[in-house]
Short mmCIF file of C-alpha atoms in Angstrom, two decimals:
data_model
loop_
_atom_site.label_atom_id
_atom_site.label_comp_id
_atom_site.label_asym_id
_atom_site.label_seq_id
_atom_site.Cartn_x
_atom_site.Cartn_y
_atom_site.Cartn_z
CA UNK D 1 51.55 137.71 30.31
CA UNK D 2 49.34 134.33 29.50
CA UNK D 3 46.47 135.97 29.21
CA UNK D 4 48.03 138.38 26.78
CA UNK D 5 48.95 135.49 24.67
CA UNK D 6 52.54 135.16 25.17
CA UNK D 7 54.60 132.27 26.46
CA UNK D 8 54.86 132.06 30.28
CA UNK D 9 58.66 132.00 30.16
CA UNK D 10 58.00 135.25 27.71
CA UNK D 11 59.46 137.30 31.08
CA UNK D 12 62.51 136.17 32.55
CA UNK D 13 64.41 137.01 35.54
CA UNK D 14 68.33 135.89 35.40
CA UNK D 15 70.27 135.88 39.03
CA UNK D 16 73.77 135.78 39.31
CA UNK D 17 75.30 136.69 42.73
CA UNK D 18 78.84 136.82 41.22
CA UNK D 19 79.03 140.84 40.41
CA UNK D 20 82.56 140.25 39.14
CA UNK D 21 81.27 137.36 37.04
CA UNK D 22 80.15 139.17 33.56
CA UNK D 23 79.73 135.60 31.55
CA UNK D 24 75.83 135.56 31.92
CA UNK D 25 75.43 139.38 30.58
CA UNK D 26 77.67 138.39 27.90
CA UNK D 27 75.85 134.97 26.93
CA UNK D 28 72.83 137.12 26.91
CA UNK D 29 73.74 140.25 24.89
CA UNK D 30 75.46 137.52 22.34
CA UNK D 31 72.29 135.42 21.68
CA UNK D 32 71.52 135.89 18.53
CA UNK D 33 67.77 136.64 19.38
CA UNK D 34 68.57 139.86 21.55
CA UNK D 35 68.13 143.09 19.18
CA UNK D 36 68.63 145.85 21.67
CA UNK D 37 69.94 146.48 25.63
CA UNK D 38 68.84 148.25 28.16
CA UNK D 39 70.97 148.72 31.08
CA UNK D 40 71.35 150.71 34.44
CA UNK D 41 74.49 149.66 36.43
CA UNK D 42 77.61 150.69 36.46
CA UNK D 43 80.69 152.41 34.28
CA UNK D 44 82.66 149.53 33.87
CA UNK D 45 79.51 147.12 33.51
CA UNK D 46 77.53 149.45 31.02
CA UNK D 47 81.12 149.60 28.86
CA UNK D 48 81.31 145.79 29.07
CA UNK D 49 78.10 145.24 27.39
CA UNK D 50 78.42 147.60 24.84
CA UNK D 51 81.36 146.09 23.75
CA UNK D 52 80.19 142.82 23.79
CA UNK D 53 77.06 144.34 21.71
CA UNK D 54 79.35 146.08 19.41
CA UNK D 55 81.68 143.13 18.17
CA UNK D 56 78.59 140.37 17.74
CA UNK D 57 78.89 139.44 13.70
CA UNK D 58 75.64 141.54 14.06
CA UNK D 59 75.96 144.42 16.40
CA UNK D 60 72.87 145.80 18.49
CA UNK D 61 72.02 149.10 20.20
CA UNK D 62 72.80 149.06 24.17
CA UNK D 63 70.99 151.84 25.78
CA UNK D 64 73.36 152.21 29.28
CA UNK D 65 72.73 154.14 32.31
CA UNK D 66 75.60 154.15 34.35
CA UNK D 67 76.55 156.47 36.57
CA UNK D 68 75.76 159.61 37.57
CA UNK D 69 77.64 162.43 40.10
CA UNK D 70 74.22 164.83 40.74
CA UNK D 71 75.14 168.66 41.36
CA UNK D 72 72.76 171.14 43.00
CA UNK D 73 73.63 174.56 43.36
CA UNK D 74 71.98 176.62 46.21
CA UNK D 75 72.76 180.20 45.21
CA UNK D 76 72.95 183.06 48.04
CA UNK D 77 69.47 184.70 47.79
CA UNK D 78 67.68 181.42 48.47
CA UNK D 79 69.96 180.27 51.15
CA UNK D 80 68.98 183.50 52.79
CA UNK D 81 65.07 183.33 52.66
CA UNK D 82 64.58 179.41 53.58
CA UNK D 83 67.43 177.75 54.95
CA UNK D 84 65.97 175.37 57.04
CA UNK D 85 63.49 173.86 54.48
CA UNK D 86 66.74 173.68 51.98
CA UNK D 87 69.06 171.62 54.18
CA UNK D 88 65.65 169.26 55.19
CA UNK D 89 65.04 168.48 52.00
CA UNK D 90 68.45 167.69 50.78
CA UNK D 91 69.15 165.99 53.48
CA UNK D 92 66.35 163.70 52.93
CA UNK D 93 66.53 163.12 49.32
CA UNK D 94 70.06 161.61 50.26
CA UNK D 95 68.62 159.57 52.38
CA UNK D 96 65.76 158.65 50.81
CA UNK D 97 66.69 155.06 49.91
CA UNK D 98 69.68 155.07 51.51
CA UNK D 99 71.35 157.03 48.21
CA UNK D 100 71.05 153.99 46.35
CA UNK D 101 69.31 155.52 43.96
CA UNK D 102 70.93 157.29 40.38
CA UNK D 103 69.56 160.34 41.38
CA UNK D 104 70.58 161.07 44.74
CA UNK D 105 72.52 164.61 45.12
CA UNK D 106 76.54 163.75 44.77
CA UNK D 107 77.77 167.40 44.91
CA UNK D 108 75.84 170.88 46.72
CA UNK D 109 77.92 173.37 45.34
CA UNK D 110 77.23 176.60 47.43
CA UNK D 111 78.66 179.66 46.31
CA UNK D 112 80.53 181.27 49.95
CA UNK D 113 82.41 179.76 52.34
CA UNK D 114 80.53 180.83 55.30
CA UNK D 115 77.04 179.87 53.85
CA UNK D 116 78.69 176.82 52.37
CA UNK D 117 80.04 175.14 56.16
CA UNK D 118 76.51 176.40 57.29
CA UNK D 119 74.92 174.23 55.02
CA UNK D 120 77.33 171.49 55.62
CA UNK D 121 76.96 171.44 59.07
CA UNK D 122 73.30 171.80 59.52
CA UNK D 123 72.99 168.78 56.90
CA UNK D 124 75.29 166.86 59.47
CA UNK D 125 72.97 167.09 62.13
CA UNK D 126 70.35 165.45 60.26
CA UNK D 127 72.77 162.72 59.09
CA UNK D 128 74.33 162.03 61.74
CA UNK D 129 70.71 161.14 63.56
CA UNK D 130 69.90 158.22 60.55
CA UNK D 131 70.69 155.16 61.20
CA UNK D 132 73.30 152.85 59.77
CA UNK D 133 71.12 150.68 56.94
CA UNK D 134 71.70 147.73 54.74
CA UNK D 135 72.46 148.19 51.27
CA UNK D 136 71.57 145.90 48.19
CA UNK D 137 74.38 143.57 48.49
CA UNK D 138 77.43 143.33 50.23
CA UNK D 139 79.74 144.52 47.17
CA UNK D 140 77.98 147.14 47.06
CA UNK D 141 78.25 148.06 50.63
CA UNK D 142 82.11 147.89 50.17
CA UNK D 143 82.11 149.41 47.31
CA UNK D 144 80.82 152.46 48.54
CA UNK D 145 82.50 152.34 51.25
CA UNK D 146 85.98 152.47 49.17
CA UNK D 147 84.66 155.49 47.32
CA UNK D 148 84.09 157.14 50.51
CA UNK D 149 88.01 156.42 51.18
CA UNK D 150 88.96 157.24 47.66
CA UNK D 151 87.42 160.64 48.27
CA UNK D 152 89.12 161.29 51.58
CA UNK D 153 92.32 160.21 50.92
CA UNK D 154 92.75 162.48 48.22
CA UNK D 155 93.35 165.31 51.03
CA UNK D 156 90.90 168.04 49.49
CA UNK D 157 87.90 167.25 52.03
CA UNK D 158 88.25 169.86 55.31
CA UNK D 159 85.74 167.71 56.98
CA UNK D 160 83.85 164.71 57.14
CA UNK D 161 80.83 163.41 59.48
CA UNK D 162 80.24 161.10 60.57
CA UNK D 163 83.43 159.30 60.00
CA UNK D 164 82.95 156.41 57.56
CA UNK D 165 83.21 153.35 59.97
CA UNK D 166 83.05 149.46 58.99
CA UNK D 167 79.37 148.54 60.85
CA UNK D 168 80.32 145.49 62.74
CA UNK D 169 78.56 141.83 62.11
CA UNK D 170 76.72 142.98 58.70
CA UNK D 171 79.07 143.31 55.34
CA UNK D 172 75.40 144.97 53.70
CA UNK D 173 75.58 147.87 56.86
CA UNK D 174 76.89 151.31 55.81
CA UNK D 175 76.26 154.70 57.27
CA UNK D 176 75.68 157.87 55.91
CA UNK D 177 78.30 160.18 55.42
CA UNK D 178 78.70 164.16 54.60
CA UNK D 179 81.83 165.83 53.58
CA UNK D 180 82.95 169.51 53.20
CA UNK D 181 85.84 170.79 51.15
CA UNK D 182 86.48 174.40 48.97
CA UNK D 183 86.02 174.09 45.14
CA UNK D 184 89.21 175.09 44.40
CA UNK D 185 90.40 172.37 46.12
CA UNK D 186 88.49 170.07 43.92
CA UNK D 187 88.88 171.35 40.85
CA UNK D 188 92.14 169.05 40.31
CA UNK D 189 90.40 166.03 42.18
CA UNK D 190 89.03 163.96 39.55
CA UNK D 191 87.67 161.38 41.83
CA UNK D 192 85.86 163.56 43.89
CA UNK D 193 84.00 164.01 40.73
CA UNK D 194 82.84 160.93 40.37
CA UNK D 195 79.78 159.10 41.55
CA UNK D 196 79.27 157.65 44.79
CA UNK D 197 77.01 155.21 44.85
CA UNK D 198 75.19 155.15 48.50
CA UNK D 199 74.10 157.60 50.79
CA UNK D 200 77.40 160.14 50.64
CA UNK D 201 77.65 163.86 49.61
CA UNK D 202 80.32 166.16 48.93
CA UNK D 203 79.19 170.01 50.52
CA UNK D 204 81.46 172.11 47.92
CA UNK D 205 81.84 175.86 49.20
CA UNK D 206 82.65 177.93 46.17
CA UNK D 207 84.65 180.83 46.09
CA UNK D 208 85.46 184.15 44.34
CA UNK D 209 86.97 182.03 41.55
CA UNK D 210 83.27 180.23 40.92
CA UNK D 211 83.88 179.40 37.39
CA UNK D 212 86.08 176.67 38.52
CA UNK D 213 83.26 174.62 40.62
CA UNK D 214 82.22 174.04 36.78
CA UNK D 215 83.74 171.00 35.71
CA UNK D 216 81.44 167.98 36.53
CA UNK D 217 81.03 165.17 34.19
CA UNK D 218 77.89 164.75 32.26
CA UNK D 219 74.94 163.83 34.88
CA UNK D 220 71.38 162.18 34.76
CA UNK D 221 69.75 165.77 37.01
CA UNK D 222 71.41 169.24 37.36
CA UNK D 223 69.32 170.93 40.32
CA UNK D 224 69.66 175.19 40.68
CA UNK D 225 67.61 175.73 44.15
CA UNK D 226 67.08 180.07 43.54
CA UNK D 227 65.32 182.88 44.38
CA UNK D 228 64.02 185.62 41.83
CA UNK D 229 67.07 187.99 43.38
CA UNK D 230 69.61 185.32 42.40
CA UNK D 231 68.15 184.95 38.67
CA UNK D 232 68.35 188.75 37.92
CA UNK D 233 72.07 188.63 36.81
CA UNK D 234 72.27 188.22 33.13
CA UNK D 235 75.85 187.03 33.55
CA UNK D 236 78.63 186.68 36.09
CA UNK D 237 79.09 189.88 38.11
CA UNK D 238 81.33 190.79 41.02
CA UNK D 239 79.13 191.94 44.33
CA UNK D 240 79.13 193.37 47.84
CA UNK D 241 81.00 190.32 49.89
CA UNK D 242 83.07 188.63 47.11
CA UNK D 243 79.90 186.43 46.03
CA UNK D 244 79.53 185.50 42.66
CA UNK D 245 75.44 186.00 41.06
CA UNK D 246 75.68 183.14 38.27
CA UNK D 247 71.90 183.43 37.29
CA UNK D 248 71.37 182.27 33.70
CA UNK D 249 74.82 181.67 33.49
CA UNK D 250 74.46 178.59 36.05
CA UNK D 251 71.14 177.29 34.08
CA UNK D 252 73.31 177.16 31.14
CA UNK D 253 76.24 175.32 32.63
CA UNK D 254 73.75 172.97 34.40
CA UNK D 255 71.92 172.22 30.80
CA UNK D 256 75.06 170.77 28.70
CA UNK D 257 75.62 168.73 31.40
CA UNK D 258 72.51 166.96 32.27
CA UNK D 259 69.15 165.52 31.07
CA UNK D 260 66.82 166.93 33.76
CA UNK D 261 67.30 170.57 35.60
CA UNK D 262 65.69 171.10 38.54
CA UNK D 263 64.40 174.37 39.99
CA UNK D 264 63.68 174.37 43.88
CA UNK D 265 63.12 170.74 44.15
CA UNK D 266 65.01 167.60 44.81
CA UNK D 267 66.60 165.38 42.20
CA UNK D 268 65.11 162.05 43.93
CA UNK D 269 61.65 160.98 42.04
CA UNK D 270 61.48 160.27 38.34
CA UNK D 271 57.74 160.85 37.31
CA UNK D 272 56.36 158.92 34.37
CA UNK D 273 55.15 161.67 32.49
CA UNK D 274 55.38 162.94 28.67
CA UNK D 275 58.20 165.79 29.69
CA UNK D 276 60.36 163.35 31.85
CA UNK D 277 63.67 162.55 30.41
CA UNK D 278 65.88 160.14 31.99
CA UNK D 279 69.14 160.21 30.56
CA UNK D 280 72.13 162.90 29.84
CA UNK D 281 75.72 163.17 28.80
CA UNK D 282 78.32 160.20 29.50
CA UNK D 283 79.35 158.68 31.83
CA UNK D 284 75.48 159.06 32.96
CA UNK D 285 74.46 157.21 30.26
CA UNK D 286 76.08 156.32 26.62
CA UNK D 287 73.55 157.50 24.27
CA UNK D 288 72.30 161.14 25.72
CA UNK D 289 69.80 161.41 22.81
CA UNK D 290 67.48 158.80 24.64
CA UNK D 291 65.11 158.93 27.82
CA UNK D 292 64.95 155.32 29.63
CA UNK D 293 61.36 157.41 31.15
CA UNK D 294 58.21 158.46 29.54
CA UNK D 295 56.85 158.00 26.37
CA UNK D 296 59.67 158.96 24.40
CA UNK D 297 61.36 155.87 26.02
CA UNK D 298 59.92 153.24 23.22
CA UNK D 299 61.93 154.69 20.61
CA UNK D 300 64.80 152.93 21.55
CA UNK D 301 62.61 149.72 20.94
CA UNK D 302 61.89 151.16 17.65
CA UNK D 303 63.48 150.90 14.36
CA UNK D 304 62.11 153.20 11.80
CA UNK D 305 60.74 152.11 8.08
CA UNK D 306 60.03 154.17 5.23
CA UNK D 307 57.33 152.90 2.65
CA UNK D 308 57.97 154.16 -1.01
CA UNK D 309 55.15 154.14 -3.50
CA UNK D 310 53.55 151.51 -1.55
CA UNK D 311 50.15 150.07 -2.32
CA UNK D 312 47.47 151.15 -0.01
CA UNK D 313 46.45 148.12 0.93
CA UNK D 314 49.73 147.08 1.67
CA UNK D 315 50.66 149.81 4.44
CA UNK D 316 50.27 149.28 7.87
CA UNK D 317 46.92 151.15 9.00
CA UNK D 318 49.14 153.74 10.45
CA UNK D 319 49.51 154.90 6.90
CA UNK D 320 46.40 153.92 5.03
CA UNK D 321 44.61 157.10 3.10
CA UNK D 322 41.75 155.84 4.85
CA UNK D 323 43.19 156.46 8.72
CA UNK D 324 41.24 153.39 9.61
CA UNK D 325 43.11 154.27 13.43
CA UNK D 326 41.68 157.76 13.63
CA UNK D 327 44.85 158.81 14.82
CA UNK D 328 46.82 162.21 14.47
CA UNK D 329 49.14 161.99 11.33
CA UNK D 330 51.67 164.33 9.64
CA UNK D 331 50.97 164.50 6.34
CA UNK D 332 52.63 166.45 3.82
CA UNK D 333 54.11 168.27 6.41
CA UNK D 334 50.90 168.94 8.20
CA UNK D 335 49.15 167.78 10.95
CA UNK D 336 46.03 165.91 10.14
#
């Protein structure tokens, strides 16, 4: 940063322990120097700052990612032709990290009941085997560790493994945890919709009434793991064993409600790259016309200006007839 030529206290890092204690967020979203947030944390924290942002005598932009319940559908043709490699790799991506990551899967959504308590089962296994791990801080070990209550006691979930204990000694130690239930029986379950922050997973066996497993929030990834078989169906159709063939229907339901769709891959890894976008509907984030990845990510550090009949000499170079930049410029509505 010296060497650049700015200050040495130019980067700062704040710590407050306290996550219940919001006065050093708010002291620094009030100072009259800050222009613009960004944010990743949660709901209530990501509302708190944008109101504090919002009623300044000056209000700025707060660009908040906040939570995010991450739905993969595994439709019946790809089940079929690689179920082993499905279940691995789900099963690691939700353990990658220990979950704590906003793009861990929250909800596998897998049309049948039989293929559905397959899937949950075999992901089990693998789950079970991990071992207990320590989380970033002890709130947030018992926070997630509520949510995993929150979700059970609500009655819909059929099944649950391991069963969510309280790891002995450590307040950061948490275990994974899997849980099975029918769609149907979600559908009315608003907190089962929500995100779970940790390593924990709701297996969500869809049946003959399919539409109804369509009613997440808005999410940060929307993942549709599919065959070429599955993707024939133009829209929802009736066949042989009561199974529902979404194809394009799912891809459309998965793109209102998220900023990234995945095909045959795991939600886990952001790349930096020109097509990422990081972001989507609320409560993922609260403006979903912004990526917090990739290129497109410094426009929210941007605030656009429009010269008028300006002097040549008085335009940035951006501008200048002369292109002293060399760059690529629209100009009259045409690329130059």
């Amino acid at each position: 940063i010296v060497a650049a030529g700015c200050d040495a206290g130019w980067l700062e890092c704040v710590h407050n322990e306290d996550h219940k204690d919001l006065a050093v967020a708010r002291a620094l979203v009030s100072h009259r120097q800050i222009a613009a947030v960004g944010f990743t944390g949660s709901l209530g924290g990501g509302q708190e700052i944008e109101k504090v942002a919002r009623e300044r005598q000056y209000p700025i932009p707060v660009f908040a990612e906040m939570g995010s319940m991450n739905a993969i559908v595994v439709l019946r043709h790809a089940l079929r032709a690689r179920p082993e490699q499905i279940v691995d790799d789900l099963a690691q991506s939700l353990l990658a990290r220990h979950g704590q990551q906003c793009t861990a899967p929250g909800m596998i959504i897998v049309p049948g009941h039989d293929q559905a308590r397959w899937v949950f089962q075999a992901m089990a296994d693998r789950i079970k085997r991990a071992p207990a791990r320590r989380m970033l801080a002890p709130w947030i070990a018992e926070t997630y560790r509520r949510r995993v209550r929150e979700v059970l006691d609500t009655g819909a979930i059929e099944a649950c493994e391991p069963q969510p204990a309280q790891e002995g000694g450590d307040p950061r130690l948490a275990s994974a945890v899997l849980m099975y239930a029918q769609s149907a029986r979600l559908e009315h379950v608003p907190t089962a919709w929500e995100e779970i922050f940790g390593p924990a997973a709701i297996v969500a066996g869809a049946d003959m009434n399919a539409r109804g497993f369509f009613f997440t929030d808005g999410a940060l990834t929307a993942t549709l793991i599919a065959d070429p078989e599955d993707l024939k169906d133009s829209k929802m159709d009736l066949v042989d064993d009561g199974y529902l063939a979404p194809g394009r229907e799912v891809q459309a339901w998965l793109q209102r409600r998220a900023g990234r769709i995945i095909f045959n891959g795991v939600p886990t890894g952001v790349r930096v790259a020109a097509g990422m976008v990081h972001g989507g509907p609320f409560p993922a984030t609260n403006r979903p016309d912004s990526t917090a990845v990739g290129p497109f990510a410094i426009e929210r550090w941007c605030r656009p200006v429009c010269f008028q009949n300006c002097p040549d000499e008085l335009l940035p170079p951006e501008l200048q007839d002369a292109n002293p930049l060399g760059i690529r410029r629209l100009v009259n509505g045409e690329w130059a």
